Coordinates of C-alpha atoms and ligand atoms in Angstrom, one line a residue:
M9 CA -21.3 19.7 6.2
P10 CA -19.3 21.0 9.1
P11 CA -20.5 19.2 12.3
A12 CA -20.5 22.4 14.5
D13 CA -22.9 24.0 12.1
S14 CA -25.3 21.1 12.3
V15 CA -25.5 21.3 16.0
L16 CA -26.1 25.0 16.1
G17 CA -28.7 24.6 13.4
R18 CA -27.1 27.3 11.3
G19 CA -28.7 27.4 7.8
P20 CA -28.3 29.7 4.8
S21 CA -30.3 32.4 6.4
G22 CA -28.2 32.6 9.5
W23 CA -28.8 31.2 13.0
Q24 CA -31.9 29.1 13.5
H25 CA -33.4 27.4 16.5
G26 CA -35.1 24.5 14.7
P27 CA -34.5 20.8 15.3
V28 CA -30.8 19.9 15.4
Q29 CA -29.6 18.1 12.2
K30 CA -27.2 15.5 13.1
Q31 CA -24.7 14.1 10.6
A32 CA -25.2 10.4 9.7
I33 CA -22.2 8.3 10.3
D34 CA -21.3 4.7 10.0
L35 CA -20.2 3.8 13.5
L36 CA -19.9 5.2 17.1
I37 CA -17.6 3.4 19.6
H38 CA -18.8 4.3 23.1
G39 CA -18.8 3.0 26.6
A40 CA -15.0 2.9 27.1
S41 CA -13.2 3.6 30.3
E42 CA -10.5 5.4 28.3
L43 CA -9.1 6.0 24.9
A44 CA -5.3 5.8 24.9
T45 CA -3.2 6.5 21.9
P46 CA 0.1 8.0 20.8
L47 CA -0.3 11.1 18.6
G48 CA 1.3 12.0 15.3
T49 CA 2.3 10.6 11.9
G50 CA 6.0 10.0 12.5
S51 CA 7.7 7.6 14.9
R52 CA 8.1 8.8 18.5
A53 CA 11.7 8.5 19.7
G54 CA 13.4 8.6 23.1
S55 CA 11.4 10.2 25.9
A56 CA 8.6 11.0 23.5
M57 CA 7.7 7.3 23.4
D58 CA 6.3 7.8 26.9
E59 CA 4.0 10.6 26.0
I60 CA 0.6 9.4 24.9
H61 CA -2.9 10.9 24.9
V62 CA -5.4 9.4 27.4
L63 CA -9.0 10.5 27.2
E64 CA -11.1 9.2 30.0
K65 CA -14.5 7.9 28.7
G66 CA -13.3 8.6 25.2
A67 CA -15.6 7.7 22.3
V68 CA -14.8 7.6 18.6
A69 CA -17.0 8.5 15.6
L70 CA -16.1 6.8 12.3
D71 CA -17.4 7.2 8.8
Q72 CA -16.4 5.8 5.4
G73 CA -13.5 3.9 6.9
R74 CA -11.9 6.9 8.7
I75 CA -11.9 8.5 12.1
L76 CA -14.2 11.5 12.0
A77 CA -14.0 12.7 15.7
C78 CA -12.8 11.7 19.1
G79 CA -14.4 13.0 22.3
L80 CA -16.8 12.3 25.0
E81 CA -19.8 10.1 24.1
S82 CA -22.2 12.9 25.0
E83 CA -20.4 15.4 22.7
L84 CA -20.3 13.0 19.8
R85 CA -24.0 11.9 20.2
E86 CA -25.0 15.6 19.9
L87 CA -23.2 15.8 16.6
Y88 CA -23.7 12.5 14.9
A89 CA -26.4 9.9 14.2
P90 CA -24.6 6.6 13.9
T91 CA -26.0 3.7 11.9
E92 CA -24.2 1.3 14.2
C93 CA -22.9 1.5 17.8
L94 CA -20.2 -0.6 19.4
D95 CA -20.3 -0.7 23.2
A96 CA -16.8 -1.1 24.7
E97 CA -18.5 -2.1 28.0
G98 CA -16.0 -0.3 30.2
G99 CA -12.8 -1.4 28.3
T100 CA -10.0 0.7 26.9
L101 CA -9.8 1.8 23.2
L102 CA -6.4 1.4 21.6
P103 CA -5.1 1.9 18.1
G104 CA -5.2 -1.3 16.1
F105 CA -1.9 -3.0 16.7
V106 CA 0.8 -3.1 14.0
D107 CA 3.2 -6.0 13.7
A108 CA 6.3 -4.8 11.9
H109 CA 8.0 -8.2 11.6
T110 CA 6.4 -11.5 10.7
H111 CA 7.0 -14.6 8.6
P112 CA 3.5 -16.0 8.2
V113 CA 3.7 -17.8 4.8
F114 CA 4.8 -21.3 5.8
A115 CA 3.6 -24.9 5.8
G116 CA 4.5 -27.4 8.5
T117 CA 5.6 -26.8 12.1
R118 CA 8.8 -27.4 14.0
E119 CA 7.8 -28.6 17.5
G120 CA 10.6 -31.2 17.2
E121 CA 13.2 -28.5 17.1
F122 CA 11.5 -26.8 20.0
E123 CA 12.0 -30.0 22.0
Q124 CA 15.6 -30.4 20.8
R125 CA 16.3 -26.9 22.2
L126 CA 14.7 -27.9 25.5
A127 CA 17.2 -30.7 25.6
G128 CA 20.1 -28.2 25.0
A129 CA 20.5 -27.9 21.2
R130 CA 21.2 -24.4 19.9
Y131 CA 19.2 -22.8 17.0
A132 CA 22.3 -22.4 14.8
E133 CA 23.4 -26.0 15.3
I134 CA 19.9 -27.2 14.3
A135 CA 20.2 -25.0 11.2
A136 CA 23.7 -26.3 10.3
A137 CA 22.3 -29.8 10.5
G138 CA 19.8 -29.0 7.8
G139 CA 16.9 -28.3 10.1
G140 CA 15.6 -24.8 11.0
I141 CA 14.6 -22.6 8.1
L142 CA 15.4 -25.3 5.6
S143 CA 12.9 -27.7 7.0
T144 CA 10.1 -25.1 6.5
V145 CA 11.5 -24.5 3.0
K146 CA 10.6 -28.1 2.2
G147 CA 7.1 -27.6 3.5
V148 CA 6.6 -24.4 1.4
R149 CA 8.0 -26.0 -1.8
N150 CA 5.7 -29.0 -1.4
A151 CA 2.6 -26.9 -0.6
S152 CA 0.2 -25.7 -3.3
R153 CA -0.7 -22.0 -3.6
E154 CA -4.2 -23.0 -2.3
E155 CA -2.8 -24.7 0.7
L156 CA -0.5 -21.9 1.5
L157 CA -3.3 -19.3 1.1
A158 CA -5.6 -21.3 3.4
L159 CA -2.9 -21.6 6.1
L160 CA -2.1 -17.9 5.8
L161 CA -5.7 -16.8 6.0
D162 CA -6.2 -18.7 9.3
R163 CA -3.1 -17.0 10.7
L164 CA -4.4 -13.6 9.6
D165 CA -7.7 -14.3 11.4
R166 CA -5.8 -15.1 14.5
F167 CA -3.7 -11.9 14.2
L168 CA -6.9 -9.9 13.9
M169 CA -8.6 -11.6 16.9
L170 CA -5.5 -10.6 18.9
G171 CA -6.0 -7.0 17.9
T172 CA -3.4 -6.7 15.1
T173 CA -4.8 -4.8 12.2
T174 CA -1.7 -4.5 10.1
V175 CA 1.2 -6.9 9.5
E176 CA 4.5 -6.7 7.7
A177 CA 4.9 -10.2 6.1
K178 CA 8.0 -11.7 4.7
S179 CA 8.5 -14.4 2.1
G180 CA 11.7 -16.4 2.7
Y181 CA 10.7 -20.1 2.9
G182 CA 10.6 -20.7 -0.9
L183 CA 14.2 -19.9 -1.9
T184 CA 13.7 -20.6 -5.6
T185 CA 12.5 -17.9 -7.8
A186 CA 9.2 -19.7 -8.4
D187 CA 8.6 -20.5 -4.7
E188 CA 9.5 -17.0 -3.5
I189 CA 7.1 -15.5 -6.1
K190 CA 4.5 -18.1 -5.1
S191 CA 4.8 -16.9 -1.5
L192 CA 4.6 -13.2 -2.4
E193 CA 1.6 -13.9 -4.6
V194 CA -0.1 -15.7 -1.8
L195 CA 0.4 -12.7 0.3
R196 CA -1.0 -10.5 -2.4
D197 CA -4.1 -12.7 -2.7
A198 CA -4.6 -12.8 1.0
A199 CA -4.4 -9.1 1.2
A200 CA -7.2 -8.8 -1.4
S201 CA -9.6 -11.0 0.6
H202 CA -8.7 -10.3 4.2
P203 CA -9.4 -7.1 6.2
I204 CA -5.8 -7.0 7.6
D205 CA -3.4 -4.6 5.9
I206 CA -0.4 -6.6 4.7
V207 CA 3.0 -4.9 4.0
P208 CA 4.9 -7.5 1.9
T209 CA 8.7 -8.0 2.2
F210 CA 10.9 -10.1 0.0
L211 CA 13.3 -12.3 2.0
G212 CA 14.9 -14.4 -0.6
A213 CA 18.2 -14.1 1.3
H214 CA 16.9 -16.0 4.3
A215 CA 19.1 -19.1 4.0
I216 CA 21.2 -20.8 1.4
P217 CA 19.0 -23.5 -0.1
P218 CA 20.2 -27.1 -0.1
E219 CA 20.7 -27.2 -3.9
H220 CA 23.3 -24.4 -3.5
A221 CA 24.9 -25.7 -0.3
G222 CA 28.6 -24.7 -0.3
E223 CA 27.9 -22.3 -3.3
K224 CA 26.5 -19.3 -1.6
E225 CA 27.6 -16.9 -4.4
R226 CA 25.6 -18.8 -6.9
Y227 CA 22.5 -18.3 -4.8
V228 CA 23.3 -14.6 -4.2
Q229 CA 23.5 -14.1 -8.0
I230 CA 20.0 -15.7 -8.4
V231 CA 18.7 -13.3 -5.7
L232 CA 20.4 -10.3 -7.4
Q233 CA 19.7 -11.1 -11.1
E234 CA 16.6 -13.2 -11.1
M235 CA 14.4 -12.8 -8.0
L236 CA 14.8 -9.1 -7.2
P237 CA 14.1 -7.8 -10.7
L238 CA 11.0 -10.0 -11.0
V239 CA 9.7 -9.1 -7.5
A240 CA 10.2 -5.4 -8.2
E241 CA 8.7 -5.5 -11.7
A242 CA 5.6 -7.3 -10.5
K243 CA 5.4 -5.0 -7.5
L244 CA 5.1 -8.0 -5.2
A245 CA 7.0 -6.4 -2.3
E246 CA 7.6 -3.0 -0.8
Y247 CA 10.7 -4.1 1.2
C248 CA 13.7 -6.4 0.8
D249 CA 15.1 -8.1 3.9
V250 CA 18.3 -10.2 4.4
F251 CA 19.2 -12.5 7.3
A252 CA 22.7 -11.2 7.9
E253 CA 24.3 -13.8 10.2
A254 CA 27.5 -15.8 10.6
H255 CA 25.9 -19.0 9.1
T256 CA 23.9 -17.2 6.3
F257 CA 24.7 -14.0 4.5
D258 CA 27.7 -11.8 5.5
L259 CA 27.8 -8.1 5.5
E260 CA 29.1 -7.8 2.0
D261 CA 26.3 -10.1 0.6
T262 CA 23.8 -8.0 2.6
R263 CA 25.2 -4.8 1.2
R264 CA 25.0 -6.0 -2.4
I265 CA 21.5 -7.4 -2.1
S266 CA 20.2 -4.3 -0.3
R267 CA 21.8 -1.9 -2.8
R268 CA 20.3 -3.8 -5.7
A269 CA 16.9 -3.7 -4.0
Q270 CA 17.1 0.0 -3.4
E271 CA 18.0 0.6 -7.1
L272 CA 14.9 -1.3 -8.0
G273 CA 12.8 0.9 -5.7
L274 CA 12.4 -1.3 -2.7
G275 CA 13.0 -0.2 0.9
V276 CA 15.4 -2.2 3.0
R277 CA 14.7 -3.9 6.4
L278 CA 17.4 -6.2 7.8
H279 CA 17.7 -9.1 10.3
V280 CA 20.9 -8.1 12.0
D281 CA 23.0 -8.8 15.1
Q282 CA 20.6 -11.5 16.2
L283 CA 22.8 -14.5 17.1
T284 CA 26.3 -13.0 16.6
P285 CA 27.7 -9.4 16.7
L286 CA 28.5 -8.7 13.0
G287 CA 28.1 -4.9 13.0
G288 CA 24.8 -5.3 11.1
A289 CA 23.3 -2.2 12.8
Q290 CA 26.1 0.0 11.3
L291 CA 25.5 -1.6 7.9
A292 CA 21.8 -0.8 8.2
A293 CA 22.7 2.8 8.9
E294 CA 25.2 2.9 6.0
L295 CA 22.6 1.6 3.6
G296 CA 19.8 3.9 4.9
A297 CA 17.7 0.9 5.8
V298 CA 14.3 1.6 7.0
S299 CA 14.6 -0.8 9.9
A300 CA 17.2 -3.0 11.6
D301 CA 15.5 -5.9 13.3
H302 CA 16.4 -8.2 16.3
L303 CA 19.5 -6.4 17.5
E304 CA 20.3 -8.7 20.4
W305 CA 24.0 -8.0 19.9
V306 CA 23.9 -4.3 18.9
D307 CA 26.5 -2.2 20.7
G308 CA 26.8 1.5 21.5
K309 CA 28.4 2.3 18.1
G310 CA 25.6 0.5 16.3
M311 CA 23.0 2.4 18.2
E312 CA 24.7 5.7 17.5
A313 CA 24.9 5.0 13.8
M314 CA 21.2 4.0 13.7
A315 CA 20.1 7.1 15.6
E316 CA 22.1 9.3 13.2
A317 CA 20.7 7.6 10.1
G318 CA 17.1 7.4 11.4
V319 CA 16.9 3.6 11.2
A320 CA 14.0 2.1 13.2
P321 CA 14.9 -0.7 15.6
V322 CA 12.3 -3.5 15.4
L323 CA 12.7 -5.7 18.5
C324 CA 11.4 -9.2 19.0
P325 CA 11.5 -9.8 22.8
L326 CA 10.0 -13.3 22.7
V327 CA 12.6 -14.7 20.3
P328 CA 15.5 -15.2 22.8
L329 CA 13.1 -16.8 25.2
F330 CA 11.7 -19.2 22.5
L331 CA 15.2 -20.0 21.3
R332 CA 16.6 -20.3 24.9
E333 CA 19.4 -17.8 24.0
S334 CA 20.5 -15.6 26.8
K335 CA 21.4 -12.5 24.9
E336 CA 18.6 -9.9 24.6
A337 CA 18.3 -6.7 22.8
P338 CA 19.1 -3.6 24.8
G339 CA 15.6 -2.2 24.6
R340 CA 15.9 0.5 27.2
A341 CA 19.3 1.6 26.0
L342 CA 17.9 2.0 22.5
I343 CA 15.2 4.4 23.8
D344 CA 17.8 6.2 25.9
A345 CA 19.9 6.6 22.7
G346 CA 17.0 8.6 21.2
L347 CA 15.8 5.8 18.9
A348 CA 12.2 4.9 18.3
P349 CA 11.9 1.1 18.7
A350 CA 8.9 -0.9 17.5
L351 CA 8.1 -4.2 19.2
S352 CA 7.0 -7.2 17.0
T353 CA 6.2 -10.9 17.3
D354 CA 8.6 -12.2 14.6
F355 CA 5.8 -14.8 14.2
N356 CA 7.3 -17.9 12.4
P357 CA 7.4 -21.6 13.0
G358 CA 11.0 -21.8 14.2
S359 CA 12.1 -18.9 16.4
C360 CA 8.7 -17.7 17.7
Y361 CA 5.5 -19.5 17.1
M362 CA 3.4 -16.7 18.7
Q363 CA 1.2 -14.0 17.2
S364 CA 0.1 -11.8 20.1
L365 CA 1.3 -8.2 20.3
P366 CA -0.2 -7.7 23.8
E367 CA 2.1 -10.6 24.9
V368 CA 5.0 -8.9 23.2
A369 CA 4.1 -5.7 25.1
S370 CA 4.3 -7.6 28.3
W371 CA 7.7 -9.0 27.5
G372 CA 8.9 -5.6 26.4
A373 CA 8.0 -4.4 29.8
L374 CA 9.4 -7.4 31.7
R375 CA 12.7 -7.8 29.8
Y376 CA 13.4 -4.2 28.6
G377 CA 11.6 -2.2 31.2
F378 CA 9.4 -0.5 28.7
K379 CA 6.7 1.6 30.5
A380 CA 3.1 1.2 29.6
A381 CA 3.0 4.1 27.2
E382 CA 6.3 3.1 25.6
G383 CA 5.1 -0.4 25.0
L384 CA 1.8 0.9 23.4
T385 CA 3.7 3.3 21.2
A386 CA 6.1 0.5 20.2
I387 CA 3.2 -1.8 18.9
T388 CA 1.3 1.0 17.2
L389 CA 2.7 4.3 15.9
N390 CA 6.4 3.3 15.9
A391 CA 5.6 0.1 14.1
A392 CA 3.4 1.8 11.6
A393 CA 6.0 4.5 10.9
S394 CA 8.6 1.9 10.4
L395 CA 6.4 0.5 7.6
G396 CA 5.9 3.9 6.0
R397 CA 2.3 3.9 7.3
G398 CA 2.5 6.6 10.0
A399 CA 0.3 9.1 8.1
R400 CA -2.6 6.6 7.9
L401 CA -2.2 4.1 10.8
G402 CA -0.9 3.7 14.3
T403 CA -3.0 6.2 16.3
I404 CA -6.6 7.1 17.0
E405 CA -6.8 10.6 15.5
V406 CA -9.1 12.5 13.2
G407 CA -8.4 11.6 9.6
K408 CA -6.6 8.4 10.2
Q409 CA -8.0 5.0 9.0
G410 CA -10.5 3.6 11.5
D411 CA -8.4 0.8 12.9
I412 CA -9.3 0.4 16.6
C413 CA -8.8 -2.3 19.1
V414 CA -11.6 -2.4 21.7
T415 CA -10.2 -4.2 24.8
D416 CA -11.7 -5.3 28.1
L417 CA -8.8 -3.6 30.0
P418 CA -9.7 -1.0 32.6
S419 CA -6.8 1.2 31.4
H420 CA -3.9 1.0 28.9
R421 CA -1.6 0.3 31.9
H422 CA -3.1 -3.2 32.0
L423 CA -1.9 -4.1 28.5
A424 CA 1.5 -5.2 29.6
Y425 CA 0.5 -6.0 33.1
E426 CA -2.0 -8.8 32.3
L427 CA -0.2 -11.8 30.7
G428 CA -1.3 -14.8 28.9
R429 CA -4.8 -13.9 27.7
S430 CA -6.2 -11.9 24.9
P431 CA -7.7 -8.6 26.1
V432 CA -9.4 -8.0 22.8
R433 CA -13.2 -7.6 22.9
A434 CA -13.7 -6.3 19.4
V435 CA -11.7 -5.1 16.4
V436 CA -12.6 -2.3 14.0
K437 CA -10.7 -2.3 10.8
A438 CA -11.1 0.6 8.3
G439 CA -14.2 1.6 10.1
R440 CA -15.9 -1.8 10.1
V441 CA -16.4 -4.1 13.1
V442 CA -14.6 -7.2 11.9
F443 CA -14.4 -9.2 15.1
R444 CA -16.5 -9.4 18.3
R445 CA -15.6 -11.8 21.0
T446 CA -18.5 -14.1 21.9
D447 CA -16.8 -16.5 24.4
R448 CA -19.2 -16.4 27.3
I449 CA -19.2 -19.4 29.6
Q450 CA -22.4 -21.3 29.2
Ligands
NIG508 O1 13.5 -13.9 12.5 N1 16.2 -15.0 11.8 C1 15.7 -15.4 10.7 N2 14.5 -15.7 10.5 C2 13.6 -16.0 11.6 C3 13.6 -17.4 11.9 C4 12.9 -18.1 10.9 C5 12.9 -19.6 11.2 O2 13.6 -20.1 12.1 O3 12.1 -20.2 10.5 C6 13.7 -15.1 12.7 O4 14.1 -15.5 13.8
FE509 FE1 12.5 -12.7 11.6

């Protein structure tokens, strides 16, 4: 039933003046100071990142998991009869956040390495000495599926409580066929039982496992001939990632693994130019990768190639800080080059043990100079578009999935400005209230 007709009371015999018939809906979110969102289904690049839609006192009507209407509360109340109401209590409504780069399937933590870096050790040195990724590999191999699933579900809860409603999630701490499949199956099982949307990525080429030390090619062949076909056949991942780095996989390894993944129907996302300048951004462009992530060392040529090929930069502004590395991605230059960066946490136990996208927006502002609207676009629509989810997620618009973060912020400009606390008052996922903050001081 078209809502305008219900208000006017228009029946089969023409215009009527009887009681107004309102459409029953599942949920009305009201009481907000503003609703702020980028618009559209594709990524917003360059200066368009700064153009968002702000509706003062905006309210949202949701039904059957989708956004039915946005407008003033008074307008929506005339049209709809909600079963449930969620009061934003003067906060700002934002699209559910989308984290386009995470490594959440792990067991064990690495606070010892964190402390080694505080004493001056470098990330690559720790990795070369058998620590780093390989220490988490031990943890994952020794963990049962049930243990991994329980750990992952706790982390997904935390993501959700921080306003993240969709995560890309990588394997990459198993590094045997069985342990990589185990990690991806754990992601699949978590997705089936948790409200968060999970976009799974196979990262078998994350490090060379100890049993193949000094024999990288043997491991690459296992990735190519054993892991990738099984992962594709079982549809356990949408994307394939490679950690292209001086101490892991070179550009030729990355090219072969990515091409094989593409032949098997997977998209490609790549860890490139993070610790050393290898020209990974150009390779991402050559391969038609969906995203090139990290990019601390990307140069002008790399940016140009990415812009031409439409590769999404996925930046992780907390990682250099956490690793105590001085080189940072040229966030502002990427926008100025007409690209559409997303900002992500890179959540993992080694290089960034942090799950908050509001915090990432703050660091995007402080380190790259991203404006409030640019930061918001980077953790919502651009991230969703980089995951092939722009048509369904990433904005508050009619027809999109009802993923909304109800904050206690007076305006979206406070998102980056307020550091070190969660601004999330409630989270609506696919039209359902899945989290309400209850922490009032007694
Ligand atoms: O994105 N760069 C490779 N992978 C992760 C680090 C993983 C780890 O140290 O456990 C990253 O930084
Ligand atoms: Fe990463």
